[in-house]
Tab-separated table of C-alpha atoms in Angstrom:
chain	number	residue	atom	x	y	z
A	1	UNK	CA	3.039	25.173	-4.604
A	2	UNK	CA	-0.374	24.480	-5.755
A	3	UNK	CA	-3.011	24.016	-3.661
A	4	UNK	CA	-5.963	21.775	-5.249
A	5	UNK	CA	-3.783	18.642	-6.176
A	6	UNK	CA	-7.143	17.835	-8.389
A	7	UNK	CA	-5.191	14.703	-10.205
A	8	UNK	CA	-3.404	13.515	-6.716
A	9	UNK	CA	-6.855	13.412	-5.114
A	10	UNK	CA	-8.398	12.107	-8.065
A	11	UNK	CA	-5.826	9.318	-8.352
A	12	UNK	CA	-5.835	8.601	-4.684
A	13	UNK	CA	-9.912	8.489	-4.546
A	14	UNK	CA	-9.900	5.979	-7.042
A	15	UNK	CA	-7.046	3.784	-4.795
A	16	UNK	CA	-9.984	3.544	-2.046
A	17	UNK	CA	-12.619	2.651	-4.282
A	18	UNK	CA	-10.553	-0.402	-5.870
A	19	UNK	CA	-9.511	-1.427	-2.724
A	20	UNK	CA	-12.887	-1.911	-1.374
A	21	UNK	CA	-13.977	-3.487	-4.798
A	22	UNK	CA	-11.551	-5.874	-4.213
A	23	UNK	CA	-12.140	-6.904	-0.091
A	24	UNK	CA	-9.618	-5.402	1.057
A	25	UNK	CA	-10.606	-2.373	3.044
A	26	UNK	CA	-11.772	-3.457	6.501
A	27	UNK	CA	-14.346	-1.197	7.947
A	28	UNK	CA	-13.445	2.275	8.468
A	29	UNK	CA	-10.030	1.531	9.565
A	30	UNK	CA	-6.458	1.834	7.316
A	31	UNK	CA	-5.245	4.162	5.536
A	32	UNK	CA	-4.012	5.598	2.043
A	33	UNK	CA	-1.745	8.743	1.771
A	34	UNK	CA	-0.024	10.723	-0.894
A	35	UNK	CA	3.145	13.317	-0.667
A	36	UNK	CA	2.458	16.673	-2.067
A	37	UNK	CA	5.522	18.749	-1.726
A	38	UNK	CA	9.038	18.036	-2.208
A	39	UNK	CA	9.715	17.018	1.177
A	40	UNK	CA	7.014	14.642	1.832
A	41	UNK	CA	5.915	17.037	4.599
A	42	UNK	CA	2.337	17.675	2.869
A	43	UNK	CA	0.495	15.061	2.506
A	44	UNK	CA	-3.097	13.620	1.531
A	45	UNK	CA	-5.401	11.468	3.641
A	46	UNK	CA	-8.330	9.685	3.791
A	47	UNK	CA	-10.688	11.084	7.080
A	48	UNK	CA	-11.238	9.465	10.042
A	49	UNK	CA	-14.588	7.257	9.962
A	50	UNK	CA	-15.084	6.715	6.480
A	51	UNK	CA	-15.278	3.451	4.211
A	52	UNK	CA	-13.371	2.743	1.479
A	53	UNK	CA	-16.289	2.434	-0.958
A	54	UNK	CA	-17.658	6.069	-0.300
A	55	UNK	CA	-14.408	7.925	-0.405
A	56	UNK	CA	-14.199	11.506	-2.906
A	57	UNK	CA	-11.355	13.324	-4.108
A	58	UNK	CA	-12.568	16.221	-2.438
A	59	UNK	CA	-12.799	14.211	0.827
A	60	UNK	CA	-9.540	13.754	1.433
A	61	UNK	CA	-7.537	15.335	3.895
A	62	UNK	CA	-4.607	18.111	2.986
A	63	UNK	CA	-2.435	17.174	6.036
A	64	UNK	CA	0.658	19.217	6.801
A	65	UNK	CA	2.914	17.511	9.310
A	66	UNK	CA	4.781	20.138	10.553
A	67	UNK	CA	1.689	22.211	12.268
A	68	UNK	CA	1.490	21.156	15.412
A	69	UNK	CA	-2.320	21.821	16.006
A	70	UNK	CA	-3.297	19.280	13.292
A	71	UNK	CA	-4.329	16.460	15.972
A	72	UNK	CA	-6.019	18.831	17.901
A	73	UNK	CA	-8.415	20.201	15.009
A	74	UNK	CA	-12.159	19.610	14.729
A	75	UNK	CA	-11.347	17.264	11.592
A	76	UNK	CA	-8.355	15.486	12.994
A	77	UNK	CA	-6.572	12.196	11.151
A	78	UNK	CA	-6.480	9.249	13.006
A	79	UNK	CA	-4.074	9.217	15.200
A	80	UNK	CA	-1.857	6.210	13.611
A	81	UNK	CA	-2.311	7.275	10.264
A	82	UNK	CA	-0.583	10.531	11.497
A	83	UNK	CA	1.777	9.001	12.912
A	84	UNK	CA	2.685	6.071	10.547
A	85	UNK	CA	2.386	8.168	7.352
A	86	UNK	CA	3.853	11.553	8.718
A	87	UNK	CA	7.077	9.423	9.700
A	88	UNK	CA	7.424	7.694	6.652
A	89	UNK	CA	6.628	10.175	3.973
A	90	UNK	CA	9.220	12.173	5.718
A	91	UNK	CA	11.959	9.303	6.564
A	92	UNK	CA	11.539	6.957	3.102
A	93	UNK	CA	12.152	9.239	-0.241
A	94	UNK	CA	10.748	6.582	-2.222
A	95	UNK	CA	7.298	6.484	-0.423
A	96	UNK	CA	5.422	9.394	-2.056
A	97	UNK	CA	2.222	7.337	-1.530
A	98	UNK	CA	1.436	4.888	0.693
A	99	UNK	CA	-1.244	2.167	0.517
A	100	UNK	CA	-1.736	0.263	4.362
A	101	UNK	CA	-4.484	-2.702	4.678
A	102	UNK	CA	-4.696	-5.520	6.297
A	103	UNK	CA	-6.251	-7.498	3.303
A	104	UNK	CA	-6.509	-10.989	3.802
A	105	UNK	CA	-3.518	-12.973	2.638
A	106	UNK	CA	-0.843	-10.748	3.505
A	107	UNK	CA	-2.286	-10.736	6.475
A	108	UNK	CA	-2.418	-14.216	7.046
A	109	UNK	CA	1.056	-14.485	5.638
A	110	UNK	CA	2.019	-11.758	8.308
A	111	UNK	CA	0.676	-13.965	11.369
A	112	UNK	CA	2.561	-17.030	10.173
A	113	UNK	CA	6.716	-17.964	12.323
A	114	UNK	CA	7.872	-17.583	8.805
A	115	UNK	CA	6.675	-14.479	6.815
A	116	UNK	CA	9.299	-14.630	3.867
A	117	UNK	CA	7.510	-14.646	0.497
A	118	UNK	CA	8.632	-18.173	-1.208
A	119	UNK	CA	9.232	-17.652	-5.263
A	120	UNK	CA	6.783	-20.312	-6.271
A	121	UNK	CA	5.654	-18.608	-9.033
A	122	UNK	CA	5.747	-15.609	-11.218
A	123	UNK	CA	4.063	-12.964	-9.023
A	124	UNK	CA	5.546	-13.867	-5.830
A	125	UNK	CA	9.102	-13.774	-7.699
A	126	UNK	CA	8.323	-10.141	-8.248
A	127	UNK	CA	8.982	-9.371	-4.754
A	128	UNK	CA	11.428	-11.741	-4.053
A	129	UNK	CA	14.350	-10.443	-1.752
A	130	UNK	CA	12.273	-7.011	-1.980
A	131	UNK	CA	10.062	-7.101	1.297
A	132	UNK	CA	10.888	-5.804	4.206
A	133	UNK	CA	9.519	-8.157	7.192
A	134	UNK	CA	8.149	-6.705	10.929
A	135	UNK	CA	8.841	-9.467	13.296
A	136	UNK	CA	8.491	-7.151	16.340
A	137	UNK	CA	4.608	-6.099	16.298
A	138	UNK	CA	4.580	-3.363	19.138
A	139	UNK	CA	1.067	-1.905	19.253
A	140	UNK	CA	-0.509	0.259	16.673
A	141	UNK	CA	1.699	2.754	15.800
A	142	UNK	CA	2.368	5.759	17.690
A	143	UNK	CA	5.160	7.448	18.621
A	144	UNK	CA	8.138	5.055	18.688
A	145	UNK	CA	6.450	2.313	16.537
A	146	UNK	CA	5.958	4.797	13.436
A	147	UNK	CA	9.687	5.844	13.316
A	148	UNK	CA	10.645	1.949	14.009
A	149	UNK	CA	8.799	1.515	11.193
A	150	UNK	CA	10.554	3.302	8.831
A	151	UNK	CA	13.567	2.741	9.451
A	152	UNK	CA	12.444	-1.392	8.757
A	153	UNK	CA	10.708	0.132	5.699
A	154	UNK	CA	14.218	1.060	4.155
A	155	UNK	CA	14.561	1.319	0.345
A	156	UNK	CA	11.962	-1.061	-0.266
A	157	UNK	CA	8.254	-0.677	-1.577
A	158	UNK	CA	6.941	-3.156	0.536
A	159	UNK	CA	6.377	-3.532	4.091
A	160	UNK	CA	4.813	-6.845	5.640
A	161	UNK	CA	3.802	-5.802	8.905
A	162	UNK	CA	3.995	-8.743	11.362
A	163	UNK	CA	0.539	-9.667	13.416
A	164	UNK	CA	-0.606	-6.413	11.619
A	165	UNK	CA	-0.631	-6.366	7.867
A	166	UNK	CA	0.604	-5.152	5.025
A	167	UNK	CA	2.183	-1.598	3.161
A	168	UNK	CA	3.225	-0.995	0.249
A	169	UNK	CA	5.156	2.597	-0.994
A	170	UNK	CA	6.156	4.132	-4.139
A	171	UNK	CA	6.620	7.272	-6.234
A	172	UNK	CA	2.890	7.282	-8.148
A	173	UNK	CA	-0.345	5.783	-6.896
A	174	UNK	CA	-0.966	3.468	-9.987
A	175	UNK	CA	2.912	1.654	-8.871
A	176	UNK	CA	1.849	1.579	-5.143
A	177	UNK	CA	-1.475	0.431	-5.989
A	178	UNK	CA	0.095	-2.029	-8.424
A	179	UNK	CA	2.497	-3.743	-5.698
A	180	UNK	CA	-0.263	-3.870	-3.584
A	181	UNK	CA	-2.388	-5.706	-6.291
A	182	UNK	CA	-0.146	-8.280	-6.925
A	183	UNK	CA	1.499	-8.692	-3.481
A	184	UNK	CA	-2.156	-9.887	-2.170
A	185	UNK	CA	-2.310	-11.807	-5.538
A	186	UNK	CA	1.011	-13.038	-4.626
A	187	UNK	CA	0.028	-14.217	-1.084
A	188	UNK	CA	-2.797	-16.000	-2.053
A	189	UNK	CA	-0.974	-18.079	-3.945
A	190	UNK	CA	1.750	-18.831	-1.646
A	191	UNK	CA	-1.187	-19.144	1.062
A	192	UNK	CA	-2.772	-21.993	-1.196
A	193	UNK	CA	0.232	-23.764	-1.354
A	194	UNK	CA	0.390	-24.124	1.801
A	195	UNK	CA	-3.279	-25.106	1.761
A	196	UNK	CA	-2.172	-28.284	-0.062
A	197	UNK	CA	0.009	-29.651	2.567
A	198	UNK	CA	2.581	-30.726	-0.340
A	199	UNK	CA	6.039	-29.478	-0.759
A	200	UNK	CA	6.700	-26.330	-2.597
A	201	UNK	CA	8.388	-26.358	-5.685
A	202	UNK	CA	10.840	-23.085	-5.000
A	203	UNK	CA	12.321	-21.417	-8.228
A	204	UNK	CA	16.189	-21.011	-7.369
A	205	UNK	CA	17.863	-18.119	-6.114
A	206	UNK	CA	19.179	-17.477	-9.816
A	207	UNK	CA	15.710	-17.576	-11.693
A	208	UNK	CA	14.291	-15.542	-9.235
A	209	UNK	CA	16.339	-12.873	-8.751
A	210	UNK	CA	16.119	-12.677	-12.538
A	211	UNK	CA	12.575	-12.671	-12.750
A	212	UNK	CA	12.306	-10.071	-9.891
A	213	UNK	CA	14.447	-7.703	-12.720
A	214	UNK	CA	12.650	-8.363	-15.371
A	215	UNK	CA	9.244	-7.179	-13.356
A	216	UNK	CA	11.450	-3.842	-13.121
A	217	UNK	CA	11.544	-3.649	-16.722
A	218	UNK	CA	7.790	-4.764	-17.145
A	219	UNK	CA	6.398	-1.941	-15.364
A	220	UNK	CA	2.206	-2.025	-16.168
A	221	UNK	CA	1.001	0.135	-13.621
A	222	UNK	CA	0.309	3.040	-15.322
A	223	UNK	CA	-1.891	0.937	-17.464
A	224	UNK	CA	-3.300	-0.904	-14.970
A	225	UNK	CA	-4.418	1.729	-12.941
A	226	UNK	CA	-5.303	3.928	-15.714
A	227	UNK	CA	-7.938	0.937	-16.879
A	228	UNK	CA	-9.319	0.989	-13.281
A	229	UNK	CA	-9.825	4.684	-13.220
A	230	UNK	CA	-11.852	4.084	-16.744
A	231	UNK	CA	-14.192	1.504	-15.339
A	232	UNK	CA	-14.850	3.918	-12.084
A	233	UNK	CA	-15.427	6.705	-14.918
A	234	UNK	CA	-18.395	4.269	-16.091
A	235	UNK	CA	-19.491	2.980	-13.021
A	236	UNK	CA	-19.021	5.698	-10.147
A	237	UNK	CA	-17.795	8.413	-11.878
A	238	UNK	CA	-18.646	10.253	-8.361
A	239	UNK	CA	-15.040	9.335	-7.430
A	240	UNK	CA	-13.685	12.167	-8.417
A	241	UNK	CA	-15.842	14.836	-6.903
């Protein structure tokens, strides 16, 4: 296996930059991750105590989850991230990277009795019947609560985590990234509908689910996050020392 994963830290380095571009890092906390061998048991991390906006490829983490002295190492993860991320890049095959943040309106959606993204709309019906919900918010997210976690996590690619936030998990950063864009996007929306203190206008069950395939066909995340990377290659082309 190699052992630089120049493109995977590139790639993930740019993730954290966005993120914070677009509010929704939140101090030094949360978390982004990406698999590096077959087994999910290698993975990269962002290091404890650092924002978002400052973030290099070369800063990131190479974590192995099988060596046992990794949490008690002089540049040690945080302790959820290690947790969370170890469980579910070794439990979910589909989660090869993982985006966490508790950005605003997922957030808020994740606080509210009734957390189910409505399909009022044409981003929220791409993730209609495709989130997985938390209801039972048990602390932050060691031991029992990571593997709990995955197992809620399931075959989806996203996770709203109740009184917590939100995840989102697929096979490439520019897809993970993507749901995570769009999900927030998505909550906003549904959040300002609310706002209005009108009834919603639901799409039905039939339109939705088809518009929720047809975003599986319509897959623009490799140019998406490909035209991010180019506007950090303009504007802090540092990313990706």
């Amino acid at each position: 296996m190699k052992e630089n994963f120049n493109q995977e830290r590139v790639d993930l380095a740019a993730a954290f930059r966005w993120a914070a571009r677009l509010n929704m890092h939140e101090a030094v906390a949360n978390h982004f991750s990406l698999a590096v061998s077959d087994d999910g048991s290698q993975f990269l991390l962002n290091p404890i105590g650092m924002h978002f906006s400052q973030i290099c490829a070369s800063d990131l983490l190479l974590i192995d989850s099988n060596n046992a002295e990794t949490m008690s190492q002089p540049n040690a993860p945080d302790a959820t991230a290690w947790a969370i991320h170890g469980a579910m890049h070794r439990n979910n095959p589909q989660a090869r990277c993982i985006l966490h943040v508790h950005s605003k309106y997922a957030t808020i959606l994740a606080c509210l009795e009734d957390k189910v993204m409505k399909p009022i709309d044409q981003n929220t019906m791409r993730f209609y019947e495709k989130v997985s919900i938390d209801y039972d918010y048990d602390g932050m997210g060691v031991g029992d609560e990571a593997e709990r976690l995955c197992t809620i996590l399931g075959d989806n690619s996203v996770l709203l985590m109740g009184n917590h936030g939100v995840l989102t998990a697929a096979d490439s950063v520019a897809l993970a990234f993507d749901y995570l864009y769009h999900f927030e996007k998505s909550c906003e929306n549904l959040i300002g509908a609310y706002q209005t203190g009108k009834k919603l206008h639901l799409a039905s069950h039939e339109v939705a689910t088809k518009t929720a395939r047809q975003w599986e066909k319509y897959d623009a995340s490799d140019l998406h996050f490909n035209t991010l990377k180019a506007i950090l290659d303009k504007e802090e082309p540092d990313y990706k020392k």
